[in-house]
Amino acid sequence: MCGIVAYIGRRQAKDILLEGLKRLEYRGYDSAGVAVMNGGLKVARAVGRVANVEKLIEERGDFTGTIGIAHTRWATHGGVTERNAHPHRDDARFGHGIAIIHNGIIENYASLKKYLEEKGHVFTSETDTEVLAHLIGELYQGDLEKAVQSALREVTGAYAIAVVCEKEPEVLVVARKGSPLMVGVGNGEYVVASDASAIVSHTTQAIALGDYTVARITREGFRTATVDNVEISAEIRELEFDLEQIELGHYEHFMLKEIFEQPRALRQTLQGRIDVAKGQIVLGGVGEHARRLANARRVVFVGQGTALHACMIGKYLFEDLAKIPSEHDFASEFRYRNPIVEDGTVVVAVSQSGETADTLAALQEAKQRGALALGVVNVVGSSIARETDAGVYLRVGPEIGVASTKAFTGQVLVNAMLATFIGRRRYLSQDFVTNLLRELERIPEKIERALEWSGRIRAATAKYVHRENWLFLGRGVNYPVALEGALKLKEISYIHAEGMPAAEMKHGPIALIDNGMPVVFVATRNSQYEKVLSNIEEVRSRGGHVIAVATEGDEHIRSLAQEVFYVPDCTEMLQPLVTVVPLQLLAYHAAVMRGKDVDKPRNLAKSVTVE
């Protein structure tokens, strides 16, 4: 949710911290703050974007120092105010000079706060983070690392933290449980961040901290141990992407860049995994579980938001290609509804970041009940990737825009490969698989053709962007695409939009349709094409304006729709990979026309690491 950056080395910390915050601003932009050690702590905090705290630092002019911490906030506990912004300090009366930044939620903060108040601590914010700062201060006895370990043993919840102390001005202590945190290892310097995008411009070597890990870092080196002070080894690995991938280039927004990156990204997803000549799919991440997957009796997909829509498509793919009874569920509901997990159940957790708190918790619940746990994630070494029995990485590259685009198509593509991989071991013939792999191989090219419609989609969007209520309708495998189209429009343009199965419209929502209301149909040629045409007629007869995503060459639909966006024809089960593209572009252009911040929509954050 929030962005964390910390630095210790020989360079000026504030420059590295501010640069890192700007790269992490998509993780939270309610407020921001920086603390630098220079004979004592210098702290600047401001409501709003990172630029506000940068301006404050420039005005003050005293932020020199080579060790510091910084944070960009997505509010959970407490309103969006300067006093709730991070870093937070311990109680000044106790004289330790401790400052902390935190991503996550301290679930037992209320009881800890009561305990500390009884000890005489006075709080100045509404946050759970300040409670942790005071607790570390209460337990401090001259060793910051031990104080942090002692405090975390009392904490229930999720956290990624970075802590500094005026009494130990050459020490940085960081820790994590349930929220991502990594340590970039440079030449006599270390950059700590909640995301590799804040590290990669300084070093390509990093340590991904595991749960319950505490790291004590100085310029001379670092030590990693558990919260119980059991020393553990840390693996330094190469980061998976370079600086160019997180730069805007010639694009106006990251979302637009990532929409247009989809052909290249999906080629990376496919690379080395399909062999058309042999009619084979090679998924090394699940190979050793092939027999168990082939004998699966039930598959449950869990995810949240856009990932849930990929899960829904996964259900269609698995039932059609692998002939396994499948279902999808909100991860947040799965873990709390006492789910039935029988022998032969496979649970597939889908998440871009691999850190989504609800999805991670659902995965852990499924494993405890005996399910085979698979992960479909983008970030190597993420929490979900480490928790699963097996899985497949998306390999679509970093996604900076809060509204997911290329990660969604990557998730759908991986689900299609998984379904085919299992289906070949169950019922699918060699010829069928060979033909399907040829179709998969052509998907990137077909997306490129769909992207050519961007200008015409922008022109059509301009006619309806003033309308505050939209419907998105689809059938079969394109019903989740309708949901995704509606989600994209509402989350970045703030237009109210609903997605639903086209047939469901008649059972209540048709009452919403008035003269000129935009209704978007995914109306490609497939097994339910004629049914969708009937639904279009129902909308037309009530004055709604139809915007159709249709198959190239379909001239008939022009007489039924005010606007038509064409996509190349492809196998029905793979259609979502191309039909979603015009809807992504529609949402993007609508948001730009309405003057919204496309990459940083209000109230949203990229990685939801709290429940």
Coordinates of C-alpha atoms in Angstrom, one line a residue:
M1 CA 0.0 0.0 0.0
C2 CA 2.6 2.6 1.1
G3 CA 6.0 3.3 -0.3
I4 CA 9.1 2.8 1.8
V5 CA 12.6 4.0 1.0
A6 CA 15.7 4.1 3.3
Y7 CA 19.3 4.8 2.6
I8 CA 22.7 4.4 4.3
G9 CA 26.0 5.1 2.5
R10 CA 28.2 8.0 1.6
R11 CA 26.0 10.0 -0.7
Q12 CA 23.4 12.6 0.3
A13 CA 20.4 10.6 1.5
K14 CA 17.7 13.1 0.7
D15 CA 18.4 13.0 -3.1
I16 CA 18.1 9.2 -3.1
L17 CA 15.1 9.2 -0.8
L18 CA 13.2 11.7 -2.9
E19 CA 14.0 10.0 -6.1
G20 CA 12.8 6.7 -4.6
L21 CA 9.6 8.2 -3.3
K22 CA 8.8 9.5 -6.8
R23 CA 9.2 6.0 -8.2
L24 CA 7.0 4.5 -5.5
E25 CA 4.3 7.2 -5.5
Y26 CA 1.9 4.8 -7.2
R27 CA 1.9 2.8 -4.0
G28 CA 0.4 5.7 -2.0
Y29 CA 0.1 9.4 -2.4
D30 CA -2.0 10.8 0.5
S31 CA 1.1 12.2 2.2
A32 CA 4.8 11.9 2.2
G33 CA 7.7 12.4 4.6
V34 CA 11.5 12.2 4.9
A35 CA 13.9 12.0 7.9
V36 CA 17.6 12.4 7.6
M37 CA 20.2 11.9 10.3
N38 CA 22.6 14.9 10.7
G39 CA 23.7 15.3 14.3
G40 CA 20.0 14.6 15.1
L41 CA 16.9 13.8 13.1
K42 CA 15.7 16.3 10.5
V43 CA 12.1 15.5 9.6
A44 CA 9.8 16.9 6.9
R45 CA 6.2 15.8 6.3
A46 CA 3.5 17.1 4.0
V47 CA 0.0 16.2 2.8
G48 CA -0.3 15.3 -0.8
R49 CA 2.3 14.3 -3.4
V50 CA 6.0 13.8 -3.0
A51 CA 6.5 17.2 -4.7
N52 CA 5.1 18.9 -1.6
V53 CA 7.6 17.4 0.8
E54 CA 10.4 18.0 -1.7
K55 CA 9.4 21.7 -1.8
L56 CA 9.4 21.8 2.0
I57 CA 12.9 20.3 2.2
E58 CA 14.2 22.8 -0.3
E59 CA 12.8 25.7 1.7
R60 CA 14.3 24.5 4.9
G61 CA 17.7 23.7 3.3
D62 CA 19.1 21.7 6.3
F63 CA 18.6 18.1 5.1
T64 CA 22.2 17.1 4.7
G65 CA 23.2 13.6 5.9
T66 CA 24.0 10.2 4.6
I67 CA 21.4 8.1 6.4
G68 CA 17.7 8.5 6.2
I69 CA 14.2 7.1 5.7
A70 CA 11.3 8.2 3.6
H71 CA 7.7 7.2 3.1
T72 CA 4.7 7.9 0.8
R73 CA 1.4 7.0 2.5
W74 CA -1.9 5.4 1.6
A75 CA -4.1 6.1 4.6
T76 CA -5.4 3.2 6.7
H77 CA -5.5 4.4 10.3
G78 CA -6.2 8.1 10.7
G79 CA -7.1 10.8 8.2
V80 CA -4.9 12.4 5.6
T81 CA -3.2 15.0 7.7
E82 CA 0.4 16.1 8.3
R83 CA 0.4 14.7 11.8
N84 CA -0.6 11.3 10.5
A85 CA 2.1 11.3 7.8
H86 CA 5.3 9.2 8.3
P87 CA 8.0 9.2 9.7
H88 CA 6.7 8.9 13.2
R89 CA 8.7 9.5 16.3
D90 CA 8.8 8.0 19.8
D91 CA 7.8 10.2 22.7
A92 CA 10.4 13.0 22.9
R93 CA 10.3 13.0 26.7
F94 CA 12.0 9.6 26.8
G95 CA 14.9 11.0 24.8
H96 CA 15.8 8.2 22.3
G97 CA 15.2 10.1 19.1
I98 CA 13.7 7.1 17.3
A99 CA 11.9 7.5 13.9
I100 CA 10.0 4.9 11.9
I101 CA 8.3 4.4 8.6
H102 CA 5.8 1.6 8.2
N103 CA 3.8 -0.2 5.6
G104 CA 1.0 -2.6 6.8
I105 CA -1.4 -2.7 9.7
I106 CA -0.7 -3.3 13.4
E107 CA -3.9 -5.1 14.4
N108 CA -3.4 -5.0 18.1
Y109 CA -2.4 -1.3 18.2
A110 CA -5.3 -0.4 20.4
S111 CA -4.2 -2.6 23.3
L112 CA -0.5 -1.6 22.8
K113 CA -1.5 2.1 22.8
K114 CA -3.4 1.6 26.1
Y115 CA -0.4 -0.1 27.6
L116 CA 1.9 2.7 26.5
E117 CA -0.4 5.4 27.7
E118 CA -0.4 3.8 31.1
K119 CA 3.4 4.1 31.0
G120 CA 3.1 7.8 30.3
H121 CA 3.4 8.0 26.6
V122 CA 1.6 10.8 24.8
F123 CA 0.5 10.3 21.2
T124 CA 0.2 13.0 18.6
S125 CA -1.3 11.1 15.7
E126 CA -4.2 8.7 14.9
T127 CA -2.0 6.0 13.4
D128 CA -1.0 2.5 14.4
T129 CA 2.5 3.3 13.2
E130 CA 3.1 5.8 16.0
V131 CA 2.2 3.1 18.5
L132 CA 5.1 1.0 17.1
A133 CA 7.5 3.9 17.3
H134 CA 6.6 4.5 21.0
L135 CA 6.8 0.7 21.7
I136 CA 10.3 0.5 20.3
G137 CA 11.2 3.6 22.4
E138 CA 9.8 2.0 25.5
L139 CA 11.9 -1.1 25.0
Y140 CA 15.1 0.6 23.9
Q141 CA 18.1 -0.1 26.1
G142 CA 21.0 1.1 24.0
D143 CA 20.6 -1.5 21.1
L144 CA 18.2 -0.5 18.3
E145 CA 18.1 -3.9 16.7
K146 CA 17.2 -5.6 19.9
A147 CA 14.5 -3.0 20.7
V148 CA 12.9 -3.5 17.3
Q149 CA 13.0 -7.3 17.7
S150 CA 11.4 -7.0 21.2
A151 CA 8.7 -4.7 19.9
L152 CA 7.9 -6.9 16.9
R153 CA 7.4 -9.9 19.2
E154 CA 4.5 -8.0 20.7
V155 CA 2.9 -7.1 17.4
T156 CA 0.1 -8.7 15.6
G157 CA -0.4 -7.8 12.0
A158 CA 1.6 -7.0 8.9
Y159 CA 4.6 -4.7 8.6
A160 CA 7.5 -3.5 6.6
I161 CA 9.5 -1.0 8.6
A162 CA 12.6 1.0 8.6
V163 CA 13.9 2.6 11.9
V164 CA 16.7 5.0 12.8
C165 CA 17.7 6.3 16.2
E166 CA 19.7 9.4 17.2
K167 CA 21.6 7.5 19.8
E168 CA 22.9 5.1 17.0
P169 CA 23.4 7.5 14.1
E170 CA 25.3 5.0 12.0
V171 CA 22.7 2.2 12.1
L172 CA 19.6 1.4 10.1
V173 CA 17.2 -1.4 11.2
V174 CA 14.6 -2.8 8.8
A175 CA 12.1 -5.7 9.2
R176 CA 9.2 -7.3 7.4
K177 CA 6.2 -9.6 7.9
G178 CA 3.5 -9.8 5.3
S179 CA 4.5 -6.6 3.5
P180 CA 7.3 -6.5 0.8
L181 CA 10.7 -5.1 1.6
M182 CA 14.0 -5.6 0.0
V183 CA 17.6 -4.4 0.6
G184 CA 19.6 -3.2 -2.4
V185 CA 23.3 -3.9 -2.0
G186 CA 25.7 -1.4 -3.5
N187 CA 29.3 -0.5 -3.0
G188 CA 29.5 0.7 0.6
E189 CA 25.8 1.7 0.5
Y190 CA 22.4 0.1 0.9
V191 CA 19.0 1.2 -0.5
V192 CA 16.0 -0.3 1.2
A193 CA 12.6 -0.2 -0.5
S194 CA 9.2 -1.8 -0.7
D195 CA 9.6 -2.1 -4.5
A196 CA 12.6 -2.8 -6.7
S197 CA 11.7 0.3 -8.8
A198 CA 13.3 2.5 -6.1
I199 CA 16.5 0.4 -6.1
V200 CA 17.3 -0.5 -9.7
S201 CA 18.8 2.9 -10.6
H202 CA 21.4 2.4 -7.8
T203 CA 22.2 -1.3 -7.9
T204 CA 21.0 -4.5 -9.5
Q205 CA 21.8 -6.7 -6.5
A206 CA 19.2 -7.1 -3.8
I207 CA 18.0 -9.2 -0.8
A208 CA 14.3 -9.9 -0.6
L209 CA 13.6 -10.1 3.2
G210 CA 11.5 -13.0 4.4
D211 CA 8.7 -12.8 7.0
Y212 CA 9.8 -12.2 10.6
T213 CA 13.3 -11.0 9.3
V214 CA 15.1 -8.1 10.9
A215 CA 18.2 -6.6 9.3
R216 CA 20.7 -4.4 11.0
I217 CA 22.6 -2.3 8.3
T218 CA 25.7 -0.2 8.6
R219 CA 28.0 1.1 5.9
E220 CA 30.3 -1.7 6.6
G221 CA 27.7 -4.5 6.1
F222 CA 24.5 -6.0 7.4
R223 CA 23.2 -8.8 9.6
T224 CA 19.9 -10.6 9.2
A225 CA 18.2 -12.4 12.0
T226 CA 14.7 -13.4 13.1
V227 CA 12.6 -11.4 15.5
D228 CA 13.8 -14.0 18.1
N229 CA 17.4 -13.0 17.3
V230 CA 18.3 -16.2 15.5
E231 CA 20.9 -15.3 12.8
I232 CA 19.9 -16.3 9.3
S233 CA 21.7 -16.1 6.0
A234 CA 20.5 -13.7 3.3
E235 CA 20.6 -14.5 -0.5
I236 CA 21.6 -11.7 -2.8
R237 CA 20.0 -12.0 -6.2
E238 CA 19.9 -10.1 -9.4
L239 CA 16.9 -7.8 -10.0
E240 CA 14.6 -9.0 -12.8
F241 CA 14.3 -5.7 -14.7
D242 CA 16.3 -2.6 -15.7
L243 CA 15.8 1.1 -15.3
E244 CA 14.4 1.5 -18.8
Q245 CA 11.4 -0.6 -18.0
I246 CA 10.3 1.9 -15.3
E247 CA 10.8 5.0 -17.3
L248 CA 8.0 6.7 -19.2
G249 CA 9.9 7.1 -22.5
H250 CA 7.8 9.0 -25.0
Y251 CA 4.5 8.0 -23.4
E252 CA 2.3 10.6 -21.5
H253 CA 1.4 8.1 -18.8
F254 CA 2.6 4.7 -17.5
M255 CA -0.9 3.2 -18.1
L256 CA -0.7 4.0 -21.8
K257 CA 2.8 2.7 -22.0
E258 CA 1.8 -0.5 -20.3
I259 CA -1.2 -1.0 -22.6
F260 CA 1.0 -0.6 -25.6
E261 CA 3.7 -2.9 -24.0
Q262 CA 1.3 -5.8 -24.0
P263 CA 2.4 -7.5 -27.3
R264 CA 6.1 -7.5 -26.1
A265 CA 5.1 -8.4 -22.6
L266 CA 3.1 -11.5 -23.7
R267 CA 5.9 -12.6 -26.1
Q268 CA 8.1 -12.7 -22.9
T269 CA 5.4 -14.7 -21.1
L270 CA 5.3 -17.2 -24.0
Q271 CA 9.1 -17.3 -24.6
G272 CA 10.6 -20.8 -24.0
R273 CA 7.2 -22.1 -22.7
I274 CA 5.5 -23.2 -25.9
D275 CA 6.9 -25.5 -28.7
V276 CA 4.5 -25.4 -31.6
A277 CA 6.5 -27.9 -33.6
K278 CA 6.2 -30.5 -30.9
G279 CA 2.8 -29.4 -29.7
Q280 CA 4.1 -29.0 -26.1
I281 CA 3.9 -26.5 -23.3
V282 CA 6.8 -26.4 -20.9
L283 CA 6.0 -24.9 -17.5
G284 CA 9.0 -25.6 -15.3
G285 CA 7.4 -24.1 -12.3
V286 CA 4.7 -26.8 -12.2
G287 CA 6.4 -29.7 -14.0
E288 CA 7.0 -31.8 -10.9
H289 CA 3.3 -31.6 -10.0
A290 CA 2.0 -32.6 -13.4
R291 CA 0.6 -35.9 -12.3
R292 CA -1.2 -34.4 -9.3
L293 CA -2.6 -31.6 -11.5
A294 CA -3.8 -34.1 -14.1
N295 CA -5.6 -36.0 -11.3
A296 CA -7.2 -32.9 -9.8
R297 CA -10.9 -33.1 -9.0
R298 CA -11.5 -29.4 -8.5
V299 CA -9.7 -26.1 -9.1
V300 CA -10.4 -22.9 -7.1
F301 CA -9.1 -19.6 -8.4
V302 CA -8.7 -16.8 -5.8
G303 CA -7.9 -13.2 -6.4
Q304 CA -9.0 -9.6 -5.9
G305 CA -9.9 -6.8 -8.3
T306 CA -8.5 -7.2 -11.8
A307 CA -6.9 -10.5 -10.7
L308 CA -10.3 -11.9 -9.8
H309 CA -11.5 -11.2 -13.4
A310 CA -8.5 -13.2 -14.6
C311 CA -9.5 -15.9 -12.2
M312 CA -13.0 -15.9 -13.7
I313 CA -11.6 -16.4 -17.2
G314 CA -9.3 -19.1 -15.7
K315 CA -12.5 -21.0 -14.6
Y316 CA -13.8 -21.0 -18.2
L317 CA -10.4 -22.1 -19.5
F318 CA -10.0 -25.0 -17.1
E319 CA -13.5 -26.3 -17.5
D320 CA -13.3 -26.1 -21.3
L321 CA -9.7 -27.2 -21.9
A322 CA -8.8 -29.4 -18.8
K323 CA -12.4 -30.6 -18.1
I324 CA -11.9 -30.0 -14.4
P325 CA -14.8 -28.6 -12.3
S326 CA -13.6 -25.1 -11.5
E327 CA -14.7 -22.0 -9.6
H328 CA -13.5 -18.6 -8.7
D329 CA -13.8 -16.7 -5.4
F330 CA -12.9 -13.4 -3.8
A331 CA -9.8 -14.2 -1.8
S332 CA -11.2 -12.1 1.0
E333 CA -14.3 -14.3 1.2
F334 CA -12.6 -17.6 0.7
R335 CA -10.6 -17.4 3.9
Y336 CA -13.5 -16.5 6.1
R337 CA -16.3 -18.8 4.8
N338 CA -14.9 -22.1 6.0
P339 CA -14.2 -23.3 2.5
I340 CA -14.5 -27.0 1.6
V341 CA -11.1 -28.3 0.5
E342 CA -11.3 -32.0 -0.5
D343 CA -8.7 -34.4 -1.7
G344 CA -7.7 -33.4 -5.2
T345 CA -8.4 -29.7 -4.8
V346 CA -6.0 -27.2 -6.4
V347 CA -6.1 -23.6 -5.4
V348 CA -4.6 -21.0 -7.8
A349 CA -3.7 -17.7 -6.3
V350 CA -3.6 -14.9 -8.9
S351 CA -1.9 -11.5 -8.0
Q352 CA 0.3 -9.1 -9.9
S353 CA 2.4 -8.1 -6.9
G354 CA 2.4 -11.4 -5.2
E355 CA 1.8 -9.5 -2.0
T356 CA -2.0 -9.0 -2.0
A357 CA -2.9 -9.6 1.7
D358 CA -6.2 -11.3 1.2
T359 CA -4.9 -13.5 -1.6
L360 CA -1.9 -14.5 0.4
A361 CA -4.2 -15.3 3.4
A362 CA -6.5 -17.4 1.2
L363 CA -3.6 -19.3 -0.1
Q364 CA -2.3 -20.1 3.3
E365 CA -5.8 -21.2 4.4
A366 CA -6.0 -23.6 1.4
K367 CA -2.6 -25.1 2.1
Q368 CA -3.5 -25.7 5.7
R369 CA -6.5 -27.7 4.5
G370 CA -4.4 -29.8 2.2
A371 CA -4.9 -28.2 -1.2
L372 CA -2.1 -28.1 -3.8
A373 CA -1.3 -24.4 -4.0
L374 CA -0.3 -22.7 -7.3
G375 CA 0.7 -19.1 -7.8
V376 CA 0.3 -16.9 -10.8
V377 CA 2.2 -13.8 -10.0
N378 CA 4.5 -11.2 -11.6
V379 CA 7.0 -10.4 -8.9
V380 CA 9.8 -12.9 -8.5
G381 CA 10.4 -13.8 -4.8
S382 CA 7.2 -12.3 -3.6
S383 CA 5.3 -13.7 -0.6
I384 CA 2.8 -15.6 -2.7
A385 CA 5.6 -17.0 -4.9
R386 CA 7.4 -18.3 -1.7
E387 CA 4.2 -19.7 -0.1
T388 CA 3.0 -21.8 -3.1
D389 CA 3.9 -25.4 -3.9
A390 CA 4.5 -24.4 -7.5
G391 CA 3.6 -21.6 -9.9
V392 CA 4.2 -19.7 -13.1
Y393 CA 5.6 -16.1 -13.3
L394 CA 3.9 -13.7 -15.7
R395 CA 7.2 -12.2 -16.9
V396 CA 5.4 -9.1 -18.2
G397 CA 7.9 -6.6 -16.5
P398 CA 7.1 -4.0 -13.9
E399 CA 3.7 -2.4 -13.9
I400 CA 3.7 1.1 -12.5
G401 CA 0.2 2.3 -13.4
V402 CA -2.2 1.6 -10.5
A403 CA -4.9 0.3 -13.0
S404 CA -3.6 -3.1 -14.1
T405 CA -3.4 -3.8 -17.9
K406 CA -0.5 -5.9 -19.0
A407 CA -0.5 -7.9 -15.8
F408 CA -4.2 -8.8 -16.5
T409 CA -3.5 -10.1 -20.0
G410 CA -0.4 -11.9 -18.6
Q411 CA -2.6 -13.6 -16.0
V412 CA -5.1 -14.7 -18.6
L413 CA -2.3 -16.0 -20.9
V414 CA -0.7 -18.0 -18.0
N415 CA -4.1 -19.4 -17.1
A416 CA -4.6 -20.5 -20.7
M417 CA -1.2 -22.2 -20.7
L418 CA -1.9 -23.9 -17.4
A419 CA -5.2 -25.2 -18.7
T420 CA -3.7 -26.5 -21.9
F421 CA -0.7 -28.0 -20.0
I422 CA -3.2 -30.0 -17.8
G423 CA -5.7 -30.7 -20.5
R424 CA -3.1 -32.3 -22.7
R425 CA -2.5 -34.8 -19.8
R426 CA -6.2 -35.5 -19.6
Y427 CA -8.3 -35.2 -22.8
L428 CA -6.8 -32.9 -25.4
S429 CA -5.4 -34.4 -28.6
Q430 CA -2.0 -33.5 -30.0
D431 CA -3.5 -31.8 -33.0
F432 CA -5.8 -29.7 -30.9
V433 CA -3.0 -28.6 -28.7
T434 CA -0.8 -27.8 -31.7
N435 CA -3.5 -25.6 -33.2
L436 CA -4.1 -23.9 -29.9
L437 CA -0.4 -23.1 -29.4
R438 CA -0.4 -21.6 -32.9
E439 CA -3.2 -19.3 -31.7
L440 CA -1.4 -18.4 -28.6
E441 CA 1.7 -17.6 -30.6
R442 CA -0.4 -15.1 -32.7
I443 CA -2.0 -13.3 -29.8
P444 CA 0.7 -10.6 -29.5
E445 CA 0.3 -9.7 -33.2
K446 CA -3.5 -9.6 -32.8
I447 CA -3.2 -7.2 -29.8
E448 CA -0.9 -5.0 -32.0
R449 CA -3.8 -4.8 -34.5
A450 CA -6.3 -4.0 -31.8
L451 CA -4.0 -1.1 -30.5
E452 CA -4.2 0.5 -33.9
W453 CA -7.8 1.6 -33.0
S454 CA -6.6 3.9 -30.2
G455 CA -7.3 7.1 -32.1
R456 CA -10.8 6.0 -33.2
I457 CA -11.5 4.8 -29.7
R458 CA -10.4 8.3 -28.4
A459 CA -12.8 10.0 -30.8
A460 CA -15.7 7.8 -29.9
T461 CA -15.0 8.2 -26.2
A462 CA -15.2 12.0 -26.5
K463 CA -18.9 11.7 -27.5
Y464 CA -19.9 9.9 -24.2
V465 CA -17.3 11.0 -21.6
H466 CA -19.8 13.4 -20.0
R467 CA -22.2 10.5 -19.2
E468 CA -21.9 9.4 -15.6
N469 CA -23.5 5.9 -15.9
W470 CA -22.3 3.2 -18.2
L471 CA -23.1 -0.5 -18.7
F472 CA -20.6 -3.1 -19.9
L473 CA -22.1 -6.4 -21.1
G474 CA -20.7 -9.7 -22.3
R475 CA -21.4 -13.4 -22.4
G476 CA -19.4 -16.5 -21.7
V477 CA -15.7 -16.0 -21.5
N478 CA -16.2 -12.3 -22.4
Y479 CA -18.4 -11.6 -19.3
P480 CA -15.3 -11.2 -17.1
V481 CA -14.0 -8.8 -19.8
A482 CA -17.1 -6.7 -19.4
L483 CA -16.4 -6.6 -15.6
E484 CA -12.8 -5.6 -16.3
G485 CA -13.9 -2.9 -18.7
A486 CA -16.2 -1.4 -16.1
L487 CA -13.6 -1.6 -13.4
K488 CA -11.0 0.2 -15.6
L489 CA -13.5 3.0 -16.4
K490 CA -14.6 3.6 -12.8
E491 CA -11.2 3.4 -11.2
I492 CA -9.4 5.9 -13.3
S493 CA -12.1 8.2 -14.7
Y494 CA -14.5 8.0 -11.7
I495 CA -17.4 7.3 -14.0
H496 CA -20.0 5.0 -12.5
A497 CA -19.9 1.8 -14.5
E498 CA -21.4 -1.7 -14.0
G499 CA -20.3 -4.9 -15.7
M500 CA -22.6 -7.9 -15.9
P501 CA -23.6 -10.9 -18.1
A502 CA -25.6 -9.6 -21.0
A503 CA -28.6 -11.8 -20.2
E504 CA -28.7 -10.4 -16.6
M505 CA -29.5 -6.9 -17.9
K506 CA -33.2 -7.9 -18.4
H507 CA -33.5 -8.9 -14.7
G508 CA -33.4 -5.4 -13.3
P509 CA -30.5 -3.2 -14.7
I510 CA -32.5 -2.6 -17.9
A511 CA -34.4 -0.1 -15.8
L512 CA -31.3 2.1 -15.8
I513 CA -31.2 2.5 -19.6
D514 CA -32.3 5.9 -20.8
N515 CA -31.9 7.9 -24.0
G516 CA -28.2 8.1 -25.0
M517 CA -26.9 5.9 -22.1
P518 CA -23.6 4.3 -23.3
V519 CA -23.8 0.5 -23.2
V520 CA -20.6 -1.3 -24.1
F521 CA -21.0 -4.8 -25.6
V522 CA -18.3 -7.4 -26.1
A523 CA -19.9 -8.8 -29.2
T524 CA -17.3 -10.8 -31.0
R525 CA -18.3 -13.8 -33.2
N526 CA -18.4 -16.9 -31.0
S527 CA -20.9 -19.5 -29.7
Q528 CA -23.1 -16.8 -28.1
Y529 CA -22.9 -14.2 -30.8
E530 CA -26.6 -14.3 -31.8
K531 CA -27.7 -14.0 -28.2
V532 CA -25.6 -10.9 -27.8
L533 CA -27.2 -9.4 -30.9
S534 CA -30.6 -9.9 -29.3
N535 CA -29.4 -8.1 -26.1
I536 CA -28.1 -5.3 -28.3
E537 CA -31.6 -4.9 -29.8
E538 CA -33.1 -4.7 -26.3
V539 CA -30.8 -1.8 -25.4
R540 CA -31.5 0.0 -28.7
S541 CA -35.2 -0.2 -28.3
R542 CA -34.9 1.7 -25.0
G543 CA -32.8 4.5 -26.4
G544 CA -29.4 3.3 -25.2
H545 CA -26.3 3.9 -27.4
V546 CA -24.4 0.8 -28.2
I547 CA -20.6 0.7 -28.3
A548 CA -19.5 -2.7 -29.6
V549 CA -16.2 -4.6 -29.5
A550 CA -16.6 -6.8 -32.6
T551 CA -14.8 -9.2 -34.8
E552 CA -13.0 -7.9 -37.9
G553 CA -15.1 -8.2 -41.0
D554 CA -18.5 -8.1 -39.1
E555 CA -20.3 -5.5 -41.1
H556 CA -23.8 -6.4 -39.7
I557 CA -23.0 -5.0 -36.3
R558 CA -22.4 -1.6 -37.8
S559 CA -26.2 -1.3 -38.3
L560 CA -26.8 -2.0 -34.6
A561 CA -24.2 0.1 -32.9
Q562 CA -23.3 3.8 -32.7
E563 CA -19.6 2.9 -32.3
V564 CA -17.7 -0.3 -33.3
F565 CA -14.2 -1.2 -32.3
Y566 CA -12.8 -4.2 -34.2
V567 CA -10.4 -6.8 -33.0
P568 CA -8.9 -9.8 -34.9
D569 CA -10.8 -13.1 -34.9
C570 CA -9.4 -15.8 -32.6
T571 CA -10.4 -18.9 -30.8
E572 CA -13.3 -18.2 -28.4
M573 CA -11.4 -19.2 -25.2
L574 CA -8.6 -16.8 -26.1
Q575 CA -10.8 -13.8 -27.1
P576 CA -10.4 -12.0 -23.7
L577 CA -6.8 -11.4 -24.6
V578 CA -7.8 -9.1 -27.4
T579 CA -11.3 -7.9 -26.5
V580 CA -10.0 -6.3 -23.3
V581 CA -7.6 -4.0 -25.2
P582 CA -10.2 -1.6 -26.6
L583 CA -11.8 -1.3 -23.1
Q584 CA -8.5 -0.5 -21.6
L585 CA -8.0 2.3 -24.2
L586 CA -11.5 3.6 -23.7
A587 CA -11.0 3.9 -19.9
Y588 CA -7.6 5.6 -20.5
H589 CA -8.9 8.2 -22.9
A590 CA -12.0 8.9 -20.8
A591 CA -9.7 9.6 -17.7
V592 CA -7.5 11.9 -19.7
M593 CA -10.4 13.8 -21.1
R594 CA -11.9 14.3 -17.7
G595 CA -8.5 15.6 -16.4
K596 CA -7.9 12.8 -13.9
D597 CA -4.5 11.5 -12.7
V598 CA -4.5 8.3 -14.8
D599 CA -1.5 6.6 -13.1
K600 CA -2.5 7.6 -9.5
P601 CA -6.3 7.4 -9.2
R602 CA -7.7 8.8 -5.9
N603 CA -8.0 6.4 -2.9
L604 CA -6.2 3.6 -4.7
A605 CA -2.8 2.0 -4.3
K606 CA -1.0 -0.5 -6.5
S607 CA -0.2 -3.3 -4.0
V608 CA -2.9 -3.9 -1.4
T609 CA -0.9 -5.4 1.4
V610 CA -3.6 -4.9 4.1
E611 CA -7.0 -6.5 4.5

